[in-house]
C-alpha cells in the first residue's frame, strides 16, 4: 500500500489467510514499525464493498459484532430483525458481555437500550422481549442436561402452541435461559411425545396473530438447533435470483468463516445444489470476489476448528499473541481496547 497505489491481491493474500490472533499481532506490529494505524491505511486504500469487508475482517471480534448489531438496528424491516437474532442467538454469555462492553464504548449507548428504542419492525412487545432476552446473555453453557426440566419445557411449549396458555413469555423464557444441550433435549422430548418437531408445530399454527413474532421464533429456533443450516439459507437468499445482498453476504462470511464455515458450505450445497464457491464466483466480481473466496476457502486448510454448534469459544474473543495460544476462561477480564479498536475503525 504505497502512494503509487494498492496491490489489493497481495493484501488479500496476506490478511485473508491469517487467524484472528495473527491479524491482531499484525495490526500492532504495523503501528510499531510504520507509526500509523493499519486500519486507516486500509480505509484509504480500499473502496466500496471490499473496503467494508476488509475493515470488518480486521476488527476485534467483539467490536465487529458490536458494529454489525448497530447496523442491524437501523430501519430496515424484518431482514435487520432476523440478522439481530442470528448474532444474539449464536453468541454465549461471555461473548455477549464483551460485545456489550464494545457497543457502549463505540456508540455511547447500551445495546439493550438501543434495541428497545430502535425504530424497526420489532417494535411490538413480544418481538422486543425476544431480542432483549437474548441480548441479556442469560443462557448457560455446558453439556449438562436436566431431563425433568427438558420434559416439562416440552409440555409447556406444546401448551403454548395449542393456545391453551396464551403466554408467549413462556417460549421466550425457555429459549433464552436454556443451554443448547438443554434445548436439544427439550426438542427431542417434544418430537417423541407429540410426533412432530417444535418448529413445524409453530409453523402449523396459522391462527397466531403475531405473525412477525412467529417468524422471529422460527429464526431463533433455527439458530439454536442448526445454525450452520440457518446461515447457509441466509447465504442462499443473499445470492439468489433477486440480486446479491452484499450486506448479508459480508456479515455471514466475515463472522462465521473462523467458526463453522465448513458446515455452512455443506449445508449450502445441500440447499442450493451448487457450491458456495461457485455461487460467490457468479454473483460477485474483482478483488471483492477474491477476498470472499479466500475467506471461505482457507477454512479447509485446517487453520480453524469448526464446531457443530454456534457457541464460539471464548478464546476467539480474547486477544492472543501468535506465540502464546492460551485459552480464555470466558470472563470479561480479557477484554482490552487495542489499536484495532473503535477509534481507528470510525
Tab-separated table of C-alpha atoms in Angstrom:
chain	number	residue	atom	x	y	z
A	1	UNK	CA	0.000	0.000	0.000
A	2	UNK	CA	2.077	2.861	-1.324
A	3	UNK	CA	1.408	6.336	-2.688
A	4	UNK	CA	1.533	4.750	-6.144
A	5	UNK	CA	-1.428	2.546	-5.365
A	6	UNK	CA	-2.556	-0.555	-3.509
A	7	UNK	CA	-1.763	-4.114	-4.532
A	8	UNK	CA	-5.136	-5.425	-3.380
A	9	UNK	CA	-4.418	-9.033	-4.310
A	10	UNK	CA	-1.287	-9.081	-2.177
A	11	UNK	CA	-3.065	-7.523	0.811
A	12	UNK	CA	-5.845	-10.105	0.468
A	13	UNK	CA	-3.306	-12.901	0.222
A	14	UNK	CA	-1.605	-11.787	3.441
A	15	UNK	CA	-4.534	-10.766	5.641
A	16	UNK	CA	-7.130	-13.174	4.278
A	17	UNK	CA	-5.064	-16.188	5.329
A	18	UNK	CA	-4.347	-15.183	8.918
A	19	UNK	CA	-6.192	-16.138	12.074
A	20	UNK	CA	-7.822	-13.548	14.316
A	21	UNK	CA	-4.928	-13.660	16.791
A	22	UNK	CA	-2.375	-13.278	13.990
A	23	UNK	CA	-4.230	-10.318	12.500
A	24	UNK	CA	-4.248	-8.537	15.852
A	25	UNK	CA	-0.487	-9.037	16.087
A	26	UNK	CA	-0.041	-7.682	12.556
A	27	UNK	CA	-2.061	-4.583	13.486
A	28	UNK	CA	0.169	-3.903	16.499
A	29	UNK	CA	3.380	-4.589	14.562
A	30	UNK	CA	2.302	-2.279	11.720
A	31	UNK	CA	1.672	0.542	14.201
A	32	UNK	CA	5.085	-0.022	15.777
A	33	UNK	CA	7.043	-0.231	12.542
A	34	UNK	CA	5.319	2.462	10.477
A	35	UNK	CA	3.844	4.709	13.148
A	36	UNK	CA	0.324	4.699	11.711
A	37	UNK	CA	-2.896	2.725	12.026
A	38	UNK	CA	-3.228	-0.192	9.648
A	39	UNK	CA	-6.994	0.348	9.664
A	40	UNK	CA	-6.650	3.929	8.461
A	41	UNK	CA	-4.298	2.831	5.705
A	42	UNK	CA	-6.688	0.081	4.643
A	43	UNK	CA	-9.597	2.519	4.663
A	44	UNK	CA	-7.727	4.917	2.387
A	45	UNK	CA	-6.548	2.118	0.091
A	46	UNK	CA	-9.801	0.208	-0.493
A	47	UNK	CA	-13.205	1.282	-1.735
A	48	UNK	CA	-16.796	0.084	-1.696
A	49	UNK	CA	-17.791	-3.427	-0.669
A	50	UNK	CA	-14.210	-4.643	-0.434
A	51	UNK	CA	-13.386	-1.802	1.962
A	52	UNK	CA	-16.286	-2.716	4.261
A	53	UNK	CA	-15.419	-6.412	4.213
A	54	UNK	CA	-11.714	-5.811	4.860
A	55	UNK	CA	-12.276	-3.374	7.738
A	56	UNK	CA	-14.719	-5.730	9.445
A	57	UNK	CA	-12.313	-8.614	8.955
A	58	UNK	CA	-9.519	-6.685	10.675
A	59	UNK	CA	-11.571	-5.749	13.735
A	60	UNK	CA	-11.534	-7.423	17.100
A	61	UNK	CA	-14.397	-9.999	17.011
A	62	UNK	CA	-16.351	-8.411	19.868
A	63	UNK	CA	-16.079	-4.944	18.334
A	64	UNK	CA	-17.005	-6.330	14.934
A	65	UNK	CA	-20.163	-7.910	16.349
A	66	UNK	CA	-20.985	-4.597	18.019
A	67	UNK	CA	-20.743	-2.825	14.647
A	68	UNK	CA	-22.865	-5.488	12.938
A	69	UNK	CA	-25.518	-5.234	15.661
A	70	UNK	CA	-25.561	-1.458	15.317
A	71	UNK	CA	-26.109	-1.764	11.577
A	72	UNK	CA	-28.904	-4.283	12.147
A	73	UNK	CA	-30.818	-1.843	14.351
A	74	UNK	CA	-31.092	0.678	11.549
A	75	UNK	CA	-34.562	0.879	9.962
A	76	UNK	CA	-34.751	-1.985	7.515
A	77	UNK	CA	-37.644	-4.278	8.261
A	78	UNK	CA	-37.522	-7.940	9.209
A	79	UNK	CA	-34.202	-8.584	7.455
A	80	UNK	CA	-32.484	-6.472	10.095
A	81	UNK	CA	-34.525	-8.045	12.872
A	82	UNK	CA	-33.584	-11.566	11.829
A	83	UNK	CA	-29.935	-10.574	11.425
A	84	UNK	CA	-30.002	-9.357	15.027
A	85	UNK	CA	-31.291	-12.728	16.183
A	86	UNK	CA	-28.698	-14.517	14.075
A	87	UNK	CA	-25.953	-12.767	16.030
A	88	UNK	CA	-27.507	-12.769	19.511
A	89	UNK	CA	-28.597	-16.421	19.427
A	90	UNK	CA	-25.183	-17.700	18.348
A	91	UNK	CA	-23.057	-15.990	21.000
A	92	UNK	CA	-22.589	-17.276	24.525
A	93	UNK	CA	-22.917	-15.170	27.664
A	94	UNK	CA	-19.184	-14.367	27.938
A	95	UNK	CA	-19.068	-13.197	24.328
A	96	UNK	CA	-22.231	-11.124	24.724
A	97	UNK	CA	-20.687	-9.419	27.745
A	98	UNK	CA	-17.694	-8.359	25.657
A	99	UNK	CA	-19.898	-7.302	22.760
A	100	UNK	CA	-21.983	-5.103	25.058
A	101	UNK	CA	-18.838	-3.543	26.500
A	102	UNK	CA	-17.601	-2.762	22.996
A	103	UNK	CA	-21.039	-1.499	21.948
A	104	UNK	CA	-21.230	1.004	24.797
A	105	UNK	CA	-17.663	2.197	24.197
A	106	UNK	CA	-18.198	2.670	20.475
A	107	UNK	CA	-21.728	4.084	20.395
A	108	UNK	CA	-22.162	5.593	23.875
A	109	UNK	CA	-25.361	3.622	24.445
A	110	UNK	CA	-26.151	0.206	25.843
A	111	UNK	CA	-27.169	-2.470	23.377
A	112	UNK	CA	-30.386	-3.162	25.307
A	113	UNK	CA	-31.437	0.492	25.230
A	114	UNK	CA	-30.727	0.734	21.525
A	115	UNK	CA	-32.771	-2.381	20.743
A	116	UNK	CA	-35.593	-1.226	22.978
A	117	UNK	CA	-35.776	2.193	21.377
A	118	UNK	CA	-34.875	1.493	17.754
A	119	UNK	CA	-37.411	2.197	15.029
A	120	UNK	CA	-37.753	-1.208	13.364
A	121	UNK	CA	-40.471	-3.741	12.733
A	122	UNK	CA	-39.681	-5.356	16.087
A	123	UNK	CA	-41.394	-2.583	17.987
A	124	UNK	CA	-44.175	-4.995	19.013
A	125	UNK	CA	-43.858	-6.139	22.599
A	126	UNK	CA	-43.119	-9.819	22.006
A	127	UNK	CA	-40.503	-9.295	19.293
A	128	UNK	CA	-38.816	-6.718	21.503
A	129	UNK	CA	-38.905	-9.028	24.514
A	130	UNK	CA	-37.376	-11.842	22.486
A	131	UNK	CA	-34.419	-9.747	21.324
A	132	UNK	CA	-33.839	-8.219	24.746
A	133	UNK	CA	-33.940	-11.650	26.389
A	134	UNK	CA	-31.144	-12.924	24.139
A	135	UNK	CA	-29.185	-9.666	24.472
A	136	UNK	CA	-29.059	-10.068	28.262
A	137	UNK	CA	-26.954	-13.192	27.827
A	138	UNK	CA	-28.574	-15.371	30.473
A	139	UNK	CA	-28.183	-18.623	28.573
A	140	UNK	CA	-25.836	-21.050	30.402
A	141	UNK	CA	-23.188	-23.121	28.652
A	142	UNK	CA	-22.100	-26.690	29.061
A	143	UNK	CA	-23.373	-30.149	28.170
A	144	UNK	CA	-25.250	-30.961	31.373
A	145	UNK	CA	-28.912	-31.773	30.801
A	146	UNK	CA	-31.728	-31.971	33.337
A	147	UNK	CA	-34.173	-34.479	31.813
A	148	UNK	CA	-37.016	-33.469	34.133
A	149	UNK	CA	-36.734	-29.800	33.131
A	150	UNK	CA	-36.435	-30.782	29.454
A	151	UNK	CA	-39.625	-32.836	29.587
A	152	UNK	CA	-41.509	-30.143	31.487
A	153	UNK	CA	-40.337	-27.488	28.985
A	154	UNK	CA	-41.534	-29.670	26.114
A	155	UNK	CA	-45.007	-29.860	27.673
A	156	UNK	CA	-45.039	-26.106	28.278
A	157	UNK	CA	-44.097	-25.384	24.675
A	158	UNK	CA	-46.842	-27.683	23.430
A	159	UNK	CA	-49.444	-25.899	25.535
A	160	UNK	CA	-48.338	-22.574	24.102
A	161	UNK	CA	-48.531	-23.912	20.543
A	162	UNK	CA	-52.065	-25.132	21.226
A	163	UNK	CA	-53.014	-21.718	22.541
A	164	UNK	CA	-54.026	-23.123	25.930
A	165	UNK	CA	-51.662	-20.893	27.876
A	166	UNK	CA	-51.656	-17.808	25.681
A	167	UNK	CA	-48.371	-16.744	27.166
A	168	UNK	CA	-45.583	-16.063	24.656
A	169	UNK	CA	-43.326	-15.150	27.573
A	170	UNK	CA	-43.032	-18.886	28.242
A	171	UNK	CA	-41.374	-19.525	24.874
A	172	UNK	CA	-39.086	-16.527	25.309
A	173	UNK	CA	-38.033	-17.656	28.785
A	174	UNK	CA	-37.249	-21.213	27.687
A	175	UNK	CA	-35.316	-20.258	24.547
A	176	UNK	CA	-33.271	-17.529	26.225
A	177	UNK	CA	-32.391	-19.228	29.527
A	178	UNK	CA	-31.602	-22.818	28.497
A	179	UNK	CA	-28.299	-24.090	27.152
A	180	UNK	CA	-28.075	-25.546	23.655
A	181	UNK	CA	-27.744	-29.035	25.102
A	182	UNK	CA	-30.788	-28.499	27.318
A	183	UNK	CA	-32.832	-27.165	24.396
A	184	UNK	CA	-31.807	-30.112	22.232
A	185	UNK	CA	-33.172	-32.478	24.893
A	186	UNK	CA	-36.373	-30.423	25.093
A	187	UNK	CA	-36.917	-30.504	21.339
A	188	UNK	CA	-36.215	-34.251	21.270
A	189	UNK	CA	-38.813	-34.833	24.002
A	190	UNK	CA	-41.257	-32.657	22.088
A	191	UNK	CA	-40.858	-34.798	18.985
A	192	UNK	CA	-41.156	-38.042	20.972
A	193	UNK	CA	-44.338	-37.011	22.784
A	194	UNK	CA	-46.153	-35.039	20.097
A	195	UNK	CA	-44.970	-36.645	16.859
A	196	UNK	CA	-43.567	-33.559	15.171
A	197	UNK	CA	-40.745	-31.070	15.501
A	198	UNK	CA	-41.369	-27.941	17.540
A	199	UNK	CA	-40.573	-25.759	14.515
A	200	UNK	CA	-43.300	-27.474	12.485
A	201	UNK	CA	-45.740	-27.013	15.334
A	202	UNK	CA	-45.008	-23.272	15.296
A	203	UNK	CA	-45.460	-23.016	11.541
A	204	UNK	CA	-48.630	-25.112	11.649
A	205	UNK	CA	-50.321	-22.597	13.930
A	206	UNK	CA	-51.890	-20.319	11.326
A	207	UNK	CA	-54.079	-18.554	13.892
A	208	UNK	CA	-51.210	-16.789	15.620
A	209	UNK	CA	-51.905	-13.082	15.319
A	210	UNK	CA	-48.295	-12.100	15.968
A	211	UNK	CA	-47.007	-13.115	12.544
A	212	UNK	CA	-43.674	-11.308	12.820
A	213	UNK	CA	-43.136	-12.691	16.296
A	214	UNK	CA	-43.788	-16.186	14.976
A	215	UNK	CA	-41.187	-15.663	12.227
A	216	UNK	CA	-38.712	-14.373	14.807
A	217	UNK	CA	-39.258	-17.548	16.843
A	218	UNK	CA	-38.518	-19.670	13.769
A	219	UNK	CA	-35.239	-17.813	13.291
A	220	UNK	CA	-34.287	-18.210	16.955
A	221	UNK	CA	-35.047	-21.932	16.995
A	222	UNK	CA	-33.196	-22.495	13.711
A	223	UNK	CA	-30.132	-20.659	15.053
A	224	UNK	CA	-30.157	-22.602	18.305
A	225	UNK	CA	-30.691	-26.014	16.698
A	226	UNK	CA	-28.911	-25.902	13.332
A	227	UNK	CA	-27.069	-22.631	12.992
A	228	UNK	CA	-24.954	-23.821	10.036
A	229	UNK	CA	-28.120	-24.642	8.105
A	230	UNK	CA	-29.653	-21.282	9.023
A	231	UNK	CA	-26.620	-19.311	7.809
A	232	UNK	CA	-26.486	-21.416	4.645
A	233	UNK	CA	-30.093	-20.411	3.955
A	234	UNK	CA	-29.186	-16.765	4.559
A	235	UNK	CA	-26.351	-17.047	2.035
A	236	UNK	CA	-28.613	-18.811	-0.440
A	237	UNK	CA	-31.106	-15.946	-0.223
A	238	UNK	CA	-28.338	-13.330	-0.422
A	239	UNK	CA	-27.004	-14.948	-3.594
A	240	UNK	CA	-30.458	-15.585	-5.073
A	241	UNK	CA	-32.107	-14.596	-8.319
A	242	UNK	CA	-33.392	-11.295	-6.930
A	243	UNK	CA	-29.861	-9.904	-6.796
A	244	UNK	CA	-26.909	-10.070	-4.450
A	245	UNK	CA	-27.441	-8.864	-0.901
A	246	UNK	CA	-23.865	-7.824	-0.170
A	247	UNK	CA	-24.560	-6.712	3.408
A	248	UNK	CA	-25.801	-10.186	4.357
A	249	UNK	CA	-23.056	-11.870	2.337
A	250	UNK	CA	-20.326	-9.891	4.109
A	251	UNK	CA	-21.878	-10.252	7.567
A	252	UNK	CA	-22.255	-14.030	7.404
A	253	UNK	CA	-18.904	-14.825	5.780
A	254	UNK	CA	-16.827	-12.447	7.905
A	255	UNK	CA	-18.442	-13.515	11.192
A	256	UNK	CA	-18.599	-17.281	10.531
A	257	UNK	CA	-15.552	-18.178	8.426
A	258	UNK	CA	-13.401	-18.852	11.501
A	259	UNK	CA	-16.123	-20.791	13.269
A	260	UNK	CA	-18.245	-23.192	11.222
A	261	UNK	CA	-17.818	-22.343	7.541
A	262	UNK	CA	-17.085	-25.959	6.621
A	263	UNK	CA	-20.535	-26.959	7.835
A	264	UNK	CA	-22.186	-23.921	6.248
A	265	UNK	CA	-20.655	-24.843	2.885
A	266	UNK	CA	-22.011	-28.382	3.164
A	267	UNK	CA	-25.481	-27.135	4.088
A	268	UNK	CA	-25.355	-24.583	1.266
A	269	UNK	CA	-24.555	-27.312	-1.245
A	270	UNK	CA	-27.471	-29.389	0.026
A	271	UNK	CA	-29.801	-26.389	-0.073
A	272	UNK	CA	-28.763	-24.862	-3.411
A	273	UNK	CA	-27.408	-27.898	-5.289
A	274	UNK	CA	-24.228	-25.965	-6.015
A	275	UNK	CA	-21.127	-24.984	-4.102
A	276	UNK	CA	-20.829	-21.736	-2.188
A	277	UNK	CA	-17.609	-21.008	-4.077
A	278	UNK	CA	-19.479	-21.273	-7.372
A	279	UNK	CA	-22.346	-19.045	-6.176
A	280	UNK	CA	-19.973	-16.332	-4.954
A	281	UNK	CA	-17.971	-16.551	-8.180
A	282	UNK	CA	-21.107	-15.966	-10.251
A	283	UNK	CA	-22.582	-13.138	-8.166
A	284	UNK	CA	-19.520	-11.060	-7.265
A	285	UNK	CA	-16.517	-9.730	-9.161
A	286	UNK	CA	-12.983	-8.417	-8.903
A	287	UNK	CA	-10.927	-8.476	-5.743
A	288	UNK	CA	-14.124	-8.373	-3.676
A	289	UNK	CA	-14.853	-11.842	-5.044
A	290	UNK	CA	-11.242	-12.932	-4.492
A	291	UNK	CA	-11.390	-11.827	-0.860
A	292	UNK	CA	-14.625	-13.692	-0.116
A	293	UNK	CA	-13.352	-16.832	-1.831
A	294	UNK	CA	-10.119	-16.609	0.145
A	295	UNK	CA	-12.041	-16.406	3.408
A	296	UNK	CA	-14.315	-19.370	2.750
A	297	UNK	CA	-11.547	-21.393	1.126
A	298	UNK	CA	-8.877	-21.304	3.796
A	299	UNK	CA	-11.189	-22.935	6.338
A	300	UNK	CA	-10.495	-26.197	4.519
A	301	UNK	CA	-6.757	-25.934	5.228
A	302	UNK	CA	-7.132	-26.821	8.892
A	303	UNK	CA	-6.326	-23.386	10.299
A	304	UNK	CA	-9.515	-23.456	12.331
A	305	UNK	CA	-11.582	-25.999	14.201
A	306	UNK	CA	-15.196	-25.527	13.107
A	307	UNK	CA	-17.740	-26.773	15.589
A	308	UNK	CA	-21.173	-28.298	15.174
A	309	UNK	CA	-22.831	-25.718	17.389
A	310	UNK	CA	-22.781	-21.955	17.109
A	311	UNK	CA	-21.312	-21.170	20.512
A	312	UNK	CA	-17.949	-19.754	19.579
A	313	UNK	CA	-15.184	-20.474	22.048
A	314	UNK	CA	-14.349	-17.545	24.227
A	315	UNK	CA	-10.716	-17.708	23.117
A	316	UNK	CA	-11.843	-16.391	19.731
A	317	UNK	CA	-12.930	-13.231	21.526
A	318	UNK	CA	-9.778	-12.790	23.570
A	319	UNK	CA	-6.560	-11.055	22.496
A	320	UNK	CA	-3.900	-13.682	21.992
A	321	UNK	CA	-0.471	-13.417	20.526
A	322	UNK	CA	0.530	-15.718	17.740
A	323	UNK	CA	3.198	-17.206	20.005
A	324	UNK	CA	1.076	-17.876	23.057
A	325	UNK	CA	-2.276	-19.510	22.428
A	326	UNK	CA	-3.668	-19.728	25.952
A	327	UNK	CA	-7.406	-20.496	26.072
A	328	UNK	CA	-9.600	-17.908	27.680
A	329	UNK	CA	-11.596	-18.662	30.793
A	330	UNK	CA	-14.642	-16.871	29.404
A	331	UNK	CA	-14.504	-13.979	31.841
A	332	UNK	CA	-14.739	-10.340	30.913
A	333	UNK	CA	-11.287	-9.540	32.267
A	334	UNK	CA	-9.599	-10.432	28.989
A	335	UNK	CA	-11.285	-7.563	27.130
A	336	UNK	CA	-8.976	-4.654	26.489
A	337	UNK	CA	-9.113	-1.971	23.758
A	338	UNK	CA	-6.434	-2.361	21.153
A	339	UNK	CA	-5.081	-0.470	18.203
A	340	UNK	CA	-7.614	-2.379	16.163
A	341	UNK	CA	-10.349	-0.763	18.161
A	342	UNK	CA	-13.203	1.580	17.730
A	343	UNK	CA	-11.346	4.827	17.200
A	344	UNK	CA	-9.350	3.733	14.180
A	345	UNK	CA	-12.324	1.963	12.636
A	346	UNK	CA	-14.594	5.006	12.943
